[in-house]
XYZ file of C-alpha atoms in Angstrom:
635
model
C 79.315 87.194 74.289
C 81.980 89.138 75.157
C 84.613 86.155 74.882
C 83.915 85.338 70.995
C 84.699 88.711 70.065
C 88.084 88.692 67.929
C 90.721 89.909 69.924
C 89.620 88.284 73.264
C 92.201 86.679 75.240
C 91.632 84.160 77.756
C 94.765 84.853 79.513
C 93.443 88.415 80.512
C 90.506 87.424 81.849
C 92.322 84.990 83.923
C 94.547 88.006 85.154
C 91.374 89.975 86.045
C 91.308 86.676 88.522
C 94.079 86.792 90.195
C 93.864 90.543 90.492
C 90.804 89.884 92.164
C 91.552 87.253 94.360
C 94.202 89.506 95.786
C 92.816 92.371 96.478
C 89.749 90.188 98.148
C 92.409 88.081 100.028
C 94.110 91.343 101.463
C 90.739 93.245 102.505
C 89.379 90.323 104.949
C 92.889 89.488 106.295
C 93.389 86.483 104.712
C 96.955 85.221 105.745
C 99.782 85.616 103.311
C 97.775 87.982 101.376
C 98.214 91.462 102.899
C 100.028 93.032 100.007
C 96.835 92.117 97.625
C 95.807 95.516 97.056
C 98.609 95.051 94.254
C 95.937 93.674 92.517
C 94.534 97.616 91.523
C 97.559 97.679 89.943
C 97.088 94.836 87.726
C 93.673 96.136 86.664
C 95.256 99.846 86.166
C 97.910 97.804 84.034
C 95.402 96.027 82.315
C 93.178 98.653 81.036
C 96.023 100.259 78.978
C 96.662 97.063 77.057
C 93.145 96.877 76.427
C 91.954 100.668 76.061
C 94.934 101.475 74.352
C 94.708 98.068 71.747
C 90.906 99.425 70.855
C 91.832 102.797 70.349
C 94.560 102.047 68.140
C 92.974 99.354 65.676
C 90.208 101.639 65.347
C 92.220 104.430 64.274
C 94.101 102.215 61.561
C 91.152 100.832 60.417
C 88.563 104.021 60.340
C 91.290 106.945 60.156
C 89.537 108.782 63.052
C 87.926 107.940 66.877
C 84.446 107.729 67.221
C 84.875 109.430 70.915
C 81.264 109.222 71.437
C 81.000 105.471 70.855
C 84.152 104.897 73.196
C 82.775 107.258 75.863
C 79.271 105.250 75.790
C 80.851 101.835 75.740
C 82.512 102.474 79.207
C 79.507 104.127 80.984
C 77.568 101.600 79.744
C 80.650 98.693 81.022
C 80.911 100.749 83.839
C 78.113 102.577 85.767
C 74.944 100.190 85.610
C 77.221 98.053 88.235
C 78.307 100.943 89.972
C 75.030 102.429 90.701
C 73.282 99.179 91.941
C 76.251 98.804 94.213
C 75.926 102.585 95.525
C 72.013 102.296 96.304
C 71.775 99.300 97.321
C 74.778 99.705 99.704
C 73.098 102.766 100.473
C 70.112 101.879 101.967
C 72.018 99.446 103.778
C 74.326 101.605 105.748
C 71.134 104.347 106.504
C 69.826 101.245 108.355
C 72.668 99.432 109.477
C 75.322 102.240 110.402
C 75.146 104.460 113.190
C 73.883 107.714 112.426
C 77.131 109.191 112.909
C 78.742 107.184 110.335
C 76.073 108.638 107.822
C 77.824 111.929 106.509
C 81.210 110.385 105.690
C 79.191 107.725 103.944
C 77.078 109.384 102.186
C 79.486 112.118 101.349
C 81.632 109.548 99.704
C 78.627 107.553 97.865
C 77.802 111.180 95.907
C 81.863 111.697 94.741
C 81.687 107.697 94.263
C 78.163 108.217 91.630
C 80.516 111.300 89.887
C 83.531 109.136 89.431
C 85.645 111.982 92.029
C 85.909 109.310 94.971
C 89.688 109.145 94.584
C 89.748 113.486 94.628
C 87.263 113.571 97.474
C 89.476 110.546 99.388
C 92.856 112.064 98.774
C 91.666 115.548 100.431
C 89.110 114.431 102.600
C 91.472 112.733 104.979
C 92.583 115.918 106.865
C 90.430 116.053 109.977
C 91.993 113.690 111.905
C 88.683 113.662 114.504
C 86.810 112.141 111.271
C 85.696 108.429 110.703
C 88.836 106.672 109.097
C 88.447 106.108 105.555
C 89.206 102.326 106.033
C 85.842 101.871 107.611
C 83.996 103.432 104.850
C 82.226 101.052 102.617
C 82.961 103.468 99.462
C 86.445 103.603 99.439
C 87.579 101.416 97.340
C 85.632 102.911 94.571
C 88.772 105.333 94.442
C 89.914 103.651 91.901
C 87.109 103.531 89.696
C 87.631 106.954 89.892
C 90.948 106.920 88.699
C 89.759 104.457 85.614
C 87.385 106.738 84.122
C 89.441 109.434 84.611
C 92.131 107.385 82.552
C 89.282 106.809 79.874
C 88.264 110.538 79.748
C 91.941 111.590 78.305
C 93.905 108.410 76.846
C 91.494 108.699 73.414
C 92.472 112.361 73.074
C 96.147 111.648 73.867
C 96.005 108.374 71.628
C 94.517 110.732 68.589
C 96.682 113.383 69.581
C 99.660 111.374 68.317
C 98.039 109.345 65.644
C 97.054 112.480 63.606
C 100.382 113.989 63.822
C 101.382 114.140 60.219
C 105.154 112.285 61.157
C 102.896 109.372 61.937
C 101.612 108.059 58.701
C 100.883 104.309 59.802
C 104.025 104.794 62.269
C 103.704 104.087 65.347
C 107.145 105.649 66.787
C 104.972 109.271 68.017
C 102.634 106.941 69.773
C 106.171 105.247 71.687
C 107.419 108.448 72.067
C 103.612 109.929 73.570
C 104.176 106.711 75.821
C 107.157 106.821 77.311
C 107.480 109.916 77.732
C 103.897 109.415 79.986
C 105.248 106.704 81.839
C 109.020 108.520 82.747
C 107.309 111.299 83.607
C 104.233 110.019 85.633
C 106.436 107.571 87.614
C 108.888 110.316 88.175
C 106.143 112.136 89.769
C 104.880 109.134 91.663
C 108.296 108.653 93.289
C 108.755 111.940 94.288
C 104.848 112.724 95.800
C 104.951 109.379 97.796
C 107.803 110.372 100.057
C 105.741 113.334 101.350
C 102.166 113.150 100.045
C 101.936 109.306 99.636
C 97.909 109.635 100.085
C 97.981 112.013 96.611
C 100.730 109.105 94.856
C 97.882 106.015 95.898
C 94.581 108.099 94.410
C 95.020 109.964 91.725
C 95.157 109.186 88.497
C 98.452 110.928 87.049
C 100.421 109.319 89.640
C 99.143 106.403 88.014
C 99.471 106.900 84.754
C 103.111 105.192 84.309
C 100.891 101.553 85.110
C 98.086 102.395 82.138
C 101.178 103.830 80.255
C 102.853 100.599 80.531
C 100.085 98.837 79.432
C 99.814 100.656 76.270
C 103.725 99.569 75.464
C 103.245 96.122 75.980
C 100.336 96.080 73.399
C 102.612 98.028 71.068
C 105.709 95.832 71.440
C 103.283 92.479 71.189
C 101.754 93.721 67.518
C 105.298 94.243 66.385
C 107.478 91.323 67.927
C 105.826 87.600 67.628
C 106.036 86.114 71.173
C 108.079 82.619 70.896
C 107.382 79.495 73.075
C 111.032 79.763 74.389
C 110.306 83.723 75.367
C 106.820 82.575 76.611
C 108.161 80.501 79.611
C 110.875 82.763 80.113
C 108.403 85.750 80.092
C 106.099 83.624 82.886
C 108.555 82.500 85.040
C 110.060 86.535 85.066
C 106.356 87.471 85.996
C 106.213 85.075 88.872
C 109.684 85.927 90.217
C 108.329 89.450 89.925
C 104.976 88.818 91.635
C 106.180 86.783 94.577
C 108.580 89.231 96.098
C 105.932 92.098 95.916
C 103.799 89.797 97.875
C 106.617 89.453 100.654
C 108.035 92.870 100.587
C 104.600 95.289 100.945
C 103.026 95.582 103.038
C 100.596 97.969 105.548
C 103.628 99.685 106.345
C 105.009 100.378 103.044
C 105.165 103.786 101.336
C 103.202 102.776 98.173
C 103.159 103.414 95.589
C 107.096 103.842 95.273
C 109.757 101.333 94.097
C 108.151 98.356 94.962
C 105.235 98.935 92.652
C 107.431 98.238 89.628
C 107.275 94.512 90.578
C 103.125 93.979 90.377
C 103.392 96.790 87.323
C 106.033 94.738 85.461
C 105.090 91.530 86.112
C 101.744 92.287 84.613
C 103.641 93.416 81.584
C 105.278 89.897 81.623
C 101.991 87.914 81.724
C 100.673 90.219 78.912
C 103.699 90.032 76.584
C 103.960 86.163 77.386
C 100.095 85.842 77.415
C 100.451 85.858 72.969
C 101.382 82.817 72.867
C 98.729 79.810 73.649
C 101.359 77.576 74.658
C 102.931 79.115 77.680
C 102.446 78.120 81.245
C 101.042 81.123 82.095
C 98.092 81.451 79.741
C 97.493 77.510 80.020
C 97.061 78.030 83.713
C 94.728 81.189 83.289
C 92.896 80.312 81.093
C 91.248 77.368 82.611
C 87.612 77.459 83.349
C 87.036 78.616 86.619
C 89.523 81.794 85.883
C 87.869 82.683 83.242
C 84.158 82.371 85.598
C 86.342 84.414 88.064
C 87.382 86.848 85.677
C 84.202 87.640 84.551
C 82.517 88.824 87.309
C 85.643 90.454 88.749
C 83.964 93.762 88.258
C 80.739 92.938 90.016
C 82.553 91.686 92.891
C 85.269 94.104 92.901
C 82.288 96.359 94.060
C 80.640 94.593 96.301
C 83.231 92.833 98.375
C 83.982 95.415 100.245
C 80.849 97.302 101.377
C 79.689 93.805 102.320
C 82.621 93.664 104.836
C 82.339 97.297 105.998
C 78.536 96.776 106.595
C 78.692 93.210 108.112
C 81.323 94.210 110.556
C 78.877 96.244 112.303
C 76.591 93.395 112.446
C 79.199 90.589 113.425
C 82.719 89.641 113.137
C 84.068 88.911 109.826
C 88.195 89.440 109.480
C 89.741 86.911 111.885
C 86.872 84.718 112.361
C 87.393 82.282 109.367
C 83.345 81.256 109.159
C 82.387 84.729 108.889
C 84.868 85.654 106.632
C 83.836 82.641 104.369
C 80.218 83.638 104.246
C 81.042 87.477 103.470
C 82.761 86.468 100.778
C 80.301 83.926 99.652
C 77.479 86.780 99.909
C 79.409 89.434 97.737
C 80.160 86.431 95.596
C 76.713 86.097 95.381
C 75.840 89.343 94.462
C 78.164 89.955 91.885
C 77.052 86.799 89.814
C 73.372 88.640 90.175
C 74.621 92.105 88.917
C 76.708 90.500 86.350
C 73.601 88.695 84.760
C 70.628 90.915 85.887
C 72.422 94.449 85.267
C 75.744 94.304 83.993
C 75.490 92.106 80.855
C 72.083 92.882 79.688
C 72.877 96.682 79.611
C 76.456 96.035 77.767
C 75.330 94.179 75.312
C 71.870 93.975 75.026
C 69.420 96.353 73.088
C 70.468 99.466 74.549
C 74.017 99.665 73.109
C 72.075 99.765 69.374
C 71.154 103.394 70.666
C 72.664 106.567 69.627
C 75.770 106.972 71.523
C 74.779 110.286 72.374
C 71.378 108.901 73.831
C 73.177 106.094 76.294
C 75.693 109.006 77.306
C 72.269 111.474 78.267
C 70.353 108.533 79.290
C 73.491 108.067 81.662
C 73.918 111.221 82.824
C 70.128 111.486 83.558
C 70.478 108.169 86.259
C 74.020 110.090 87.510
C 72.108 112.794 88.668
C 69.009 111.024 89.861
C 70.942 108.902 91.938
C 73.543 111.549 93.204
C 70.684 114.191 94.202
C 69.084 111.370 96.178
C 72.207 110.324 98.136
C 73.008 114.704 98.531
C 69.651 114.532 99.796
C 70.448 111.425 102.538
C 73.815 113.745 103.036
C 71.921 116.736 104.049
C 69.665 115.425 106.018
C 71.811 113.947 108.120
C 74.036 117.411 108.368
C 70.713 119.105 109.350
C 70.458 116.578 112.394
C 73.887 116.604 113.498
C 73.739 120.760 113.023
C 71.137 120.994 115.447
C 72.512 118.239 118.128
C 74.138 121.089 120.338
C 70.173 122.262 120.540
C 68.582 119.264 121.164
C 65.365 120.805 122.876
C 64.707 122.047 119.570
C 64.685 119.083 117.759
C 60.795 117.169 118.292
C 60.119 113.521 117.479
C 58.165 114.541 114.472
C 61.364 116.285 112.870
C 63.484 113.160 113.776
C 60.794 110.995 111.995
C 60.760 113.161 109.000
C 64.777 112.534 108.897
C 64.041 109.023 108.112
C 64.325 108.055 111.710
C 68.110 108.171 111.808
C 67.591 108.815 115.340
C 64.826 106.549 117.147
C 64.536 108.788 120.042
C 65.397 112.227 121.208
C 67.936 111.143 123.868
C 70.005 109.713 120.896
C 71.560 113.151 120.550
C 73.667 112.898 123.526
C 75.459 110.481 121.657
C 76.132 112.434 118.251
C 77.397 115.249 121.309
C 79.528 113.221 122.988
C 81.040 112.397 119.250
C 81.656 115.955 119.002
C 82.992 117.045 121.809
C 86.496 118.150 122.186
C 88.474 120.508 124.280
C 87.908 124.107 123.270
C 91.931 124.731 122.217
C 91.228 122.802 118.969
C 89.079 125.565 118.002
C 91.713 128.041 118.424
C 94.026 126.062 116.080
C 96.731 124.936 118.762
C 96.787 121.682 116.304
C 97.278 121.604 113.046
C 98.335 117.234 112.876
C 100.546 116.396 109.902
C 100.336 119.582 107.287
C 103.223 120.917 109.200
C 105.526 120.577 112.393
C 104.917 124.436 113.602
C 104.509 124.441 117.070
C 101.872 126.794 118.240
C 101.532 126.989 122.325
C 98.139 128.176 123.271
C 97.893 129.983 126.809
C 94.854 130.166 128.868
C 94.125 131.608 132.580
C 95.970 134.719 133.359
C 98.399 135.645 131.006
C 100.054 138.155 133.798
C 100.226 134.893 136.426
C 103.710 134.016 138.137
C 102.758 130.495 137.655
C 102.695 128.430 133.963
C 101.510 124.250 133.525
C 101.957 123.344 130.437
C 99.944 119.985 129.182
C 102.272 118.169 126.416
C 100.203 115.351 124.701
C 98.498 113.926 122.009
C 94.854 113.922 121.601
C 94.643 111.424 124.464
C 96.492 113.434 126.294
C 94.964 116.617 124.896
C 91.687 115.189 127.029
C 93.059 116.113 130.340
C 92.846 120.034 129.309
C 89.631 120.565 131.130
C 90.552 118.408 134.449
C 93.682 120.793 134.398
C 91.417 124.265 134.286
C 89.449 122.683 136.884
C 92.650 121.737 138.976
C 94.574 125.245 138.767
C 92.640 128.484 139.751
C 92.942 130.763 136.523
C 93.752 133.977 138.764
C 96.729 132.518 139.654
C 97.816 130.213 136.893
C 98.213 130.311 133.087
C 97.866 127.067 131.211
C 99.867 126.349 127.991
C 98.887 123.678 125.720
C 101.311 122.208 123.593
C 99.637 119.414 121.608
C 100.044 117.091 118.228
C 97.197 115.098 116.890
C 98.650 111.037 116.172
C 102.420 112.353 117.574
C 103.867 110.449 120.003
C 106.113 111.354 123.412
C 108.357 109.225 122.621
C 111.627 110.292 120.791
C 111.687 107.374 118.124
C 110.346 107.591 114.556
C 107.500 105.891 113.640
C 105.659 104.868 110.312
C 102.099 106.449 110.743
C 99.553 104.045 108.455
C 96.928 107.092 108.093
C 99.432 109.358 106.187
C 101.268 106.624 104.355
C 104.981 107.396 106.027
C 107.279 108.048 108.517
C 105.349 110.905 110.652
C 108.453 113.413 110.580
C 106.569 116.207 111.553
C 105.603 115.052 114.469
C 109.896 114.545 115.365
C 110.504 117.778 114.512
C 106.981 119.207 116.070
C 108.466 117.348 119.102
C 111.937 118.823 118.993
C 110.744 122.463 119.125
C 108.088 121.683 121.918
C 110.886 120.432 124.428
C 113.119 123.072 123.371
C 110.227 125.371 123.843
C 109.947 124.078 127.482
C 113.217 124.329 128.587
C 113.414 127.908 127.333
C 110.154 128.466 129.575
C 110.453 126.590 132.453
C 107.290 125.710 133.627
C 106.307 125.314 136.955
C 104.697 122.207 136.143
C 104.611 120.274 133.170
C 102.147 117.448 132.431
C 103.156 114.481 130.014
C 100.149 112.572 128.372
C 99.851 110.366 125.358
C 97.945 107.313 124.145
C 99.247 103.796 124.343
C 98.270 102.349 120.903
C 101.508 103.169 118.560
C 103.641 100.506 117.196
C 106.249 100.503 119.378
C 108.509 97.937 121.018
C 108.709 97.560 125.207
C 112.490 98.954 124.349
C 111.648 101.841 122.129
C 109.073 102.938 124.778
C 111.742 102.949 127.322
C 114.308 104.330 124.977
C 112.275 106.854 123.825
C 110.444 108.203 126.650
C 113.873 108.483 128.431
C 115.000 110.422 126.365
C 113.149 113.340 126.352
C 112.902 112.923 130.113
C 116.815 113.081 130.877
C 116.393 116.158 128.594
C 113.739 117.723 130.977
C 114.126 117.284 134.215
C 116.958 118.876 135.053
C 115.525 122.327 134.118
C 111.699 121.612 136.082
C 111.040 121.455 139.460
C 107.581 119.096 138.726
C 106.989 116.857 135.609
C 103.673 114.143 136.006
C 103.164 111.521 133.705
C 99.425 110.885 133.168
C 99.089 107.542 132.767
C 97.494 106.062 129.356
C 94.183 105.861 129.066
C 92.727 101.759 128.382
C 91.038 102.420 125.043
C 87.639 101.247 124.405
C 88.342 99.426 120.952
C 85.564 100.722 119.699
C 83.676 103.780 119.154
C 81.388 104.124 122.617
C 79.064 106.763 121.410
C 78.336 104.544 118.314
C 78.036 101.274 120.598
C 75.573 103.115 122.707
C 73.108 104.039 120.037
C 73.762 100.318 118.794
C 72.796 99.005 121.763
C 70.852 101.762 123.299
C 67.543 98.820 123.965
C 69.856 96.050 124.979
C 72.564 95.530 128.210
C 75.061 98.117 128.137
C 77.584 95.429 128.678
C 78.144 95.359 125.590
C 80.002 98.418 125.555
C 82.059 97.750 128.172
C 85.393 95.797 127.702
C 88.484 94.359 130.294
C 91.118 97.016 131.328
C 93.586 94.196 130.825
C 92.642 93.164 127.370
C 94.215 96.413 126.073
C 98.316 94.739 125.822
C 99.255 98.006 124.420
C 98.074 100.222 127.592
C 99.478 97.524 130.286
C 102.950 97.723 128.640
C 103.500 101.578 128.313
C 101.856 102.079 131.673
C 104.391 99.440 133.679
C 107.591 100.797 131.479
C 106.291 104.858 131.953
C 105.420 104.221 135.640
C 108.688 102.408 136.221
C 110.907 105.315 134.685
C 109.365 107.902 136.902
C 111.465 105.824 139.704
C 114.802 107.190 138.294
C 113.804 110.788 138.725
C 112.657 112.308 142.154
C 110.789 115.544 140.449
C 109.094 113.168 138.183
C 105.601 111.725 139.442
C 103.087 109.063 138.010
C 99.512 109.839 137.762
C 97.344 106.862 137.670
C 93.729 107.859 136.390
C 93.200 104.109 135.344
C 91.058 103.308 138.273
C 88.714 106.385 137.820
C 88.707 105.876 134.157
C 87.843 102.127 134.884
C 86.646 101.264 137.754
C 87.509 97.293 139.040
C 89.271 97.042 135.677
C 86.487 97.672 133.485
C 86.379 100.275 131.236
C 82.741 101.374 130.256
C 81.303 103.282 127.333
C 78.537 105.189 129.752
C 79.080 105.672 133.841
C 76.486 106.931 135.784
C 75.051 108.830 132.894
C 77.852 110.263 131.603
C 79.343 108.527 128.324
């Protein structure tokens, strides 16, 4: 239906494709294709051509918007989809997921059903103790969020600048509206990335430069007749454009900055080129099984990924090619249901004869069925997790009544042990990336002759209550001096979670060594986890560093050794698995690469300095070299 209407073009559809297959290729690993997230980019681009095309001709042809009519037409393109993909998912991760997965999930299903998920995911990332966002199976409905946002204010800026009275038929206000969107948005998106890179990916007006851009290319193609010549020249410019984004981003690029002028341009390429029928790049997408892919793009934009959040718990899918395959095959699958059952009946079919007023209640009225339903799954699980620290109180009948999320009482030791940290991070000793302010919290005796000081991580941070237990609080104050995510290691490092270089964490750093000399502890304890991206010679580099600095001003400096790390969440396994061999939360000292190297280069630098010891805690933490999620009852 949708591809006999007049202004169709096959070429787009096959864009929707690739866009698509790229962001599909880059969420389950596939090799060569980590940079296809550019592919959001191609639909942001796209939907400015197209919105902005609509909006226009209607104007010219009508002499006003029928905002209404628009504002149905996308919720009824739009949310059908969406909402079959949120409950369904849903359901799924209540059953599949851990329960204490359940309040980040369900928290971002309800922002997801409201179109907010890009607000709630650019602020909701500040608790560094919460699930990471990558592992939630609504995240990438972000930028749906930013789309409808888009289609809530481009009509009223389109109108704004077709009814000014220098228009008349002209389109140079519209330019001028435009451009002066795109300078000014991009502007803005360069500047925010380099210190709030999280706000430049998710919302919308650091985005709208790419819909801007859009709207210009559909300008410049209804004034300027695209020629065969300019057709190759405009596909081959797209692909030279397209390629190098693929090589140059990457996980550890700032994005969006620079580098997303190559996906945003190109896309301008392949729609200015895309005009004319007889260049290489609409012949190529417009053959048939782009235009199949292109059609349920949407569909399976929104279920790829919650099929490979949820199936990882079940099995592994990225890295294990026959896995992968059949996750993709299954959201595949899906999406060519929705598309037929849901998604094409609704948008064309009998209801869009309806008063647009009518399909915007009618939508409205399933928006808030559906988001009081998943509030309700939200605050049910709150209520359990709010009473865990009382778990005598909480009876099997209650638990039942919570839809099970627990199947026994004992369950709760888990969500505790998922919840405990040391009491300092209650007194706001950390305060992780907003800034590098370095606040030392004392405990003990604050009259004492004698000070330890703990400098660490979190990982680090976890030795705090072996250290009260170790020194007798009459005699000794204890300073804590710790940085969520930072590092002892003098050498910058690109931290993935924030989107850039963690500086605050150098200069958090600085001041806490500087701090120390002033001081001069009696005893100063170094811990820090293993897993950062560093080399065997920035390790060394680094750590030396900062110990040349300090011991020539302590009497006593011990390097805890690294903790092996799990690899996965024990707590979580444990519930998993709580009916089944707890081997399966147990995993090989040695497997951990990361640990083994800082722990030989850390232990062997402690030889250069003879008031510097080594603490090895490996073979309490893990007994004969296993490392165990629960040890004689205690996880």
């Amino acid at each position: 239906m949708y591809s006999h209407t007049p202004h169709f073009r096959s070429d787009i559809e096959g864009m929707r494709a690739i866009a698509i297959l790229m962001v599909i290729g880059a969420h389950f690993s596939i090799p060569g294709l980590a940079a296809g997230f550019i592919g959001v980019d191609i639909f942001f681009v796209l939907s400015g051509f197209l919105i902005t095309g609509i909006l226009v001709r209607e104007y010219n042809q009508n002499q006003r918007l029928d905002l209404p009519r628009f504002y149905a037409n996308r919720l009824r393109r739009l949310f059908p989809a969406l909402a079959t993909m949120l409950v369904l998912s849903s359901l799924a991760a209540a059953y599949i997921l851990p329960a204490t997965q359940h309040i980040a999930h369900s928290k971002a299903a309800v922002m997801a059903a409201l179109w907010l998920s890009n607000i709630h995911f650019t602020f909701a990332d500040v608790d560094y103790f919460a699930a990471e966002t990558s592992s939630n199976a609504f995240v990438h409905t972000w930028s749906l969020g930013v789309e409808e946002q888009f289609y809530l204010l481009w009509p009223l800026l389109i109108l704004s600048a077709l009814v000014l009275p220098a228009s008349k038929g002209r389109t140079r206000p519209l330019w001028i509206m435009l451009a002066g969107i795109a300078i000014l948005s991009l502007l803005a998106c360069l500047h925010v990335a380099k210190t709030h890179p999280i706000f430049a990916f998710y919302m919308m007006p650091t985005r709208a430069w790419q819909f801007a851009a859009g709207g210009m290319v559909w300008l410049l193609s209804q004034q300027h007749i695209t020629t065969s010549i300019s057709a190759r020249s405009g596909s081959l410019v797209a692909v030279l454009l397209l390629l190098p984004a693929m090589l140059l981003i990457g996980p550890n690029t700032t994005y969006p900055g620079l580098l997303a002028l190559l996906p945003t341009l190109a896309t301008c390429a392949l729609l200015w080129t895309g005009h004319c029928k007889q260049s290489p790049s609409h012949k190529v997408l417009s053959v048939p099984l782009m235009q199949w892919i292109g059609r349920v793009s949407y569909s399976w934009y929104l279920w790829h990924w919650p099929v490979l959040i949820l199936g990882e718990y079940l099995m592994p899918i990225r890295g294990h090619f026959p896995n992968t395959l059949g996750a993709i095959a299954l959201s595949l699958l899906l999406a060519v249901i929705t598309h037929h059952v849901i998604e094409n009946p609704i948008r064309f079919g009998k209801i869009k004869q309806a008063r647009p007023r009518w399909q915007i209640g009618a939508t409205l009225a399933a928006m808030a069925l559906i988001t009081s339903q998943l509030l309700r799954w939200h605050t049910d699980t709150e209520d359990l997790f709010s009473s865990a620290p009382t778990a005598a109180s909480i009876t099997q009948e209650r638990i039942d009544s919570k839809r099970k999320l627990f199947s026994k009482p004992e369950n709760i030791r888990y969500v505790q042990a998922m919840s405990e940290l040391p009491s300092f991070y209650q007194d706001g000793c950390d305060s992780w990336y907003q800034n590098d302010e370095l606040k030392p919290c004392r405990y003990g005796n604050p009259d004492a002759t004698k000070t330890a000081v703990l400098l660490g991580d979190s990982v680090g941070a976890q030795w705090f209550p072996t250290l009260t237990e170790l020194y007798n609080p009459d005699e000794w104050s204890l300073v804590v001096l710790t940085k969520s995510a930072c590092p002892i290691i003098d050498e910058p490092y690109f931290y993935q979670r924030i989107g850039r270089e963690y500086t605050e964490c150098s200069r958090w750093r600085n001041k806490a060594i500087a701090w120390i000399i002033e001081k001069r502890p009696d005893a100063l304890f170094i811990g820090s986890t293993a897993s950062y991206p560093f080399t065997e010679e920035q390790i060394e580099m680094g750590s030396n560093k900062i110990l040349s600095k300090l011991s020539p001003v302590l009497s006593d400096i011990y390097i805890i050794e690294p903790s092996p790390l799990l690899g996965f969440s024990g707590p979580a396994c444990l519930m998993q698995n709580k009916n089944e061999s707890k081997e399966k939360c147990t995993s090989h000292m040695l497997s951990n690469k990361s640990y083994s190297q800082a722990s030989r280069i850390l232990e062997s630098l402690t030889k250069n300095y003879e008031n510097i010891h080594w603490l090895e805690t490996a073979s309490f933490i893990c007994p004969d070299g296993f490392c165990s999620a629960e040890r004689n009852g205690m996880i």
